[in-house]
C-alpha positions as a printed Julia matrix, in Angstrom:
242×3 Matrix{Float64}:
 -15.2   -153.18  22.1
 -18.78  -152.19  22.92
 -18.6   -148.9   21.01
 -16.05  -149.93  18.36
 -13.98  -146.79  19.05
 -10.83  -145.93  17.17
  -8.12  -143.45  18.19
  -9.34  -143.72  21.77
  -6.37  -141.66  23.0
  -7.39  -138.66  20.9
  -8.5   -135.6   22.87
 -11.18  -134.88  20.27
 -12.94  -138.24  20.63
 -16.73  -137.96  20.68
 -19.7   -140.34  20.71
 -22.42  -140.36  18.1
 -26.08  -140.88  19.06
 -25.93  -144.64  18.49
 -22.82  -145.07  20.63
 -24.21  -142.83  23.35
 -27.49  -144.77  23.52
 -25.64  -148.1   23.62
 -23.3   -146.93  26.38
 -26.14  -145.39  28.39
 -28.01  -148.71  28.3
 -24.95  -150.56  29.62
 -24.08  -148.08  32.39
 -27.51  -147.3   33.81
 -27.89  -148.71  37.31
 -24.19  -149.48  37.8
 -22.22  -148.2   40.78
 -19.14  -146.12  40.1
 -16.46  -144.62  42.33
 -14.65  -141.34  41.73
 -10.88  -141.06  41.36
 -10.31  -137.3   41.48
 -11.02  -136.78  45.18
  -9.21  -137.96  48.3
 -12.59  -138.73  49.85
 -13.81  -142.07  48.41
 -17.35  -141.72  47.16
 -19.6   -144.08  45.25
 -22.6   -143.21  43.12
 -25.16  -145.04  41.01
 -25.43  -144.04  37.35
 -28.9   -142.86  36.34
 -28.2   -141.48  32.86
 -25.67  -140.34  30.28
 -25.71  -136.72  29.18
 -26.36  -135.79  25.55
 -23.82  -132.98  25.74
 -20.09  -133.32  26.27
 -18.27  -132.21  29.42
 -17.19  -128.97  27.74
 -20.82  -128.11  26.88
 -22.88  -129.69  29.68
 -23.93  -126.99  32.15
 -25.36  -127.15  35.64
 -26.45  -124.5   38.2
 -23.45  -123.65  40.41
 -24.0   -121.68  43.62
 -21.17  -119.24  44.39
 -19.94  -118.23  47.83
 -21.89  -114.95  47.63
 -25.13  -116.91  47.13
 -25.4   -116.16  43.43
 -26.23  -119.04  41.08
 -24.55  -119.21  37.69
 -24.45  -121.71  34.84
 -21.12  -123.55  34.7
 -19.84  -126.29  32.41
 -18.52  -129.53  33.87
 -15.1   -129.03  32.27
 -14.75  -125.51  33.7
 -15.88  -126.66  37.17
 -13.19  -129.35  37.31
 -10.57  -126.9   36.06
 -11.47  -124.24  38.65
 -12.13  -126.5   41.66
  -9.64  -129.34  41.16
  -7.09  -127.67  38.83
  -7.8   -130.56  36.5
  -7.94  -130.1   32.74
 -10.02  -132.92  31.28
  -8.23  -135.2   28.85
 -11.45  -136.08  27.02
 -13.68  -132.97  27.18
 -15.63  -134.14  24.13
 -17.05  -137.2   25.88
 -20.43  -137.24  27.58
 -20.79  -137.14  31.37
 -22.3   -139.63  33.75
 -25.34  -138.34  35.59
 -25.35  -139.94  39.03
 -27.64  -139.99  42.03
 -31.08  -138.46  41.57
 -31.76  -136.84  38.22
 -33.19  -133.6   39.63
 -29.95  -132.86  41.52
 -27.9   -132.38  38.31
 -24.8   -134.25  39.49
 -22.54  -134.77  36.48
 -19.18  -136.54  36.41
 -16.71  -136.85  33.52
 -16.23  -140.49  32.57
 -12.46  -140.21  32.93
 -12.73  -139.64  36.7
 -15.06  -142.62  37.24
 -14.29  -146.27  37.78
 -16.86  -149.08  37.8
 -17.11  -150.72  41.21
 -16.02  -154.37  40.82
 -18.08  -157.37  41.87
 -21.48  -156.05  40.8
 -24.2   -158.45  39.73
 -25.07  -158.2   36.04
 -28.84  -157.88  35.53
 -28.68  -157.05  31.84
 -29.09  -159.46  28.96
 -25.78  -161.01  27.94
 -24.43  -160.67  24.44
 -24.14  -163.73  22.21
 -20.4   -163.92  22.92
 -20.92  -163.59  26.69
 -23.65  -166.24  26.62
 -21.39  -168.6   24.69
 -18.53  -168.04  27.16
 -20.83  -168.63  30.14
 -22.16  -171.88  28.67
 -18.64  -173.14  27.99
 -17.64  -172.36  31.58
 -20.69  -174.01  33.17
 -21.54  -176.89  30.81
 -19.21  -179.51  32.25
 -19.52  -183.25  32.52
 -20.51  -184.84  35.82
 -16.99  -186.22  36.53
 -15.39  -182.83  35.86
 -17.89  -181.09  38.13
 -17.29  -183.68  40.86
 -13.53  -183.12  40.71
 -14.02  -179.36  40.89
 -16.3   -179.65  43.94
 -13.84  -181.95  45.72
 -11.01  -179.54  44.93
 -12.96  -176.57  46.33
 -13.84  -178.46  49.51
 -10.2   -179.44  49.98
  -8.99  -175.86  49.54
 -11.67  -174.46  51.87
 -10.49  -176.75  54.72
 -13.69  -176.11  56.69
 -12.84  -178.45  59.56
  -9.83  -176.32  60.51
 -11.84  -173.1   60.48
 -11.89  -171.62  64.03
 -15.47  -170.35  63.73
 -16.8   -173.75  62.63
 -14.91  -175.41  65.49
 -16.34  -172.87  67.94
 -19.88  -173.94  67.03
 -18.96  -177.61  67.24
 -19.67  -178.26  63.57
 -17.94  -180.66  61.23
 -18.14  -180.68  57.43
 -17.94  -184.05  55.73
 -15.67  -184.29  52.7
 -17.71  -187.14  51.24
 -20.34  -186.34  48.65
 -23.92  -187.24  49.44
 -25.33  -190.24  47.59
 -28.94  -190.26  46.4
 -30.98  -192.84  44.54
 -32.05  -192.03  41.01
 -33.63  -193.64  37.99
 -33.32  -193.25  34.25
 -36.61  -192.45  32.5
 -37.32  -194.19  29.25
 -37.33  -191.8   26.29
 -40.75  -191.08  24.75
 -41.67  -192.81  21.51
 -42.65  -190.86  18.44
 -45.16  -192.26  15.99
 -44.51  -191.49  12.34
 -46.64  -192.16   9.33
 -45.33  -193.88   6.21
 -46.9   -194.66   2.89
 -47.92  -198.15   3.94
 -47.97  -198.24   7.75
 -47.22  -196.35  10.93
 -43.92  -196.77  12.75
 -42.62  -195.93  16.22
 -39.18  -194.39  16.72
 -37.09  -194.21  19.88
 -34.53  -191.4   20.07
 -30.84  -192.19  20.05
 -28.67  -189.97  22.3
 -31.48  -187.44  22.56
 -32.04  -187.12  18.8
 -34.92  -188.33  16.65
 -33.81  -189.37  13.18
 -36.27  -187.98  10.61
 -34.59  -189.51   7.56
 -36.95  -191.64   5.52
 -39.95  -190.8    7.72
 -43.15  -188.82   7.31
 -45.35  -187.04   9.8
 -48.17  -189.01  11.39
 -50.7   -186.57   9.98
 -49.62  -183.84   7.6
 -51.34  -180.46   7.59
 -51.78  -177.92   4.83
 -50.79  -174.32   5.57
 -53.0   -172.05   3.5
 -51.9   -168.61   4.7
 -48.35  -167.79   5.72
 -45.82  -164.97   5.5
 -42.11  -164.34   5.89
 -40.64  -161.42   7.82
 -37.05  -160.44   6.98
 -35.28  -158.34   9.63
 -31.98  -158.19   7.76
 -30.93  -154.72   6.45
 -32.06  -154.16   2.86
 -28.51  -153.74   1.6
 -27.65  -157.23   2.85
 -30.47  -159.19   1.2
 -31.76  -158.7   -2.32
 -35.46  -159.25  -3.16
 -34.46  -162.01  -5.56
 -32.73  -163.86  -2.7
 -35.96  -163.83  -0.71
 -37.92  -165.06  -3.71
 -35.48  -167.94  -4.22
 -35.78  -168.85  -0.54
 -39.59  -168.91  -0.75
 -39.54  -171.01  -3.93
 -37.28  -173.61  -2.33
 -39.29  -173.6    0.9
 -42.49  -174.46  -0.95
 -40.77  -177.4   -2.6
 -39.91  -179.15   0.65
């Protein structure tokens, strides 16, 4: 989904520069665990190689002390008798960059339960808001349900310390603040407006004191093939008529 890949099961699948940069941004700093060794090891991703596993080389020290250049694909074939399924994909560089530790992506698995420190996408932000933006009664029911399932008072450790957790919610005093008034200007007099359900109704009203904007500009960040110059001109013409 992130890279919009097609024919993902093809052995000849490769990443272009845009896909590689996007994937590198997402994977940097994440912890991964290897799947090709009986010894469980975890690493932190520091980069994504520009070359594929069949082209990416690293200095390999032989048993006789000689150092030779070896590709990642050949190393896995010789050491683990493992022929890579996706030799055309880039490798994960893990640990410290100067140590040249490269791992094929197909032998790596992202460690679950990691905290996400990156900016969420629009879809992820929308999903998070839907999951957290709940009414007070719904949130109260959820909290009571969690407390009931936790059953703290039957926990042996809590009993050992002589503690008891109340199942009643704490009550606090509160007050409702009056909404601020907005003063508008009309042709004949000035009027005050109080918002209704958090919204100020601007219909039929004018600003208290209008200002004239002498110098202004419009920046369009849409690709040129998506917006024609005439469309921008029409937008400006209508904007000036408001």
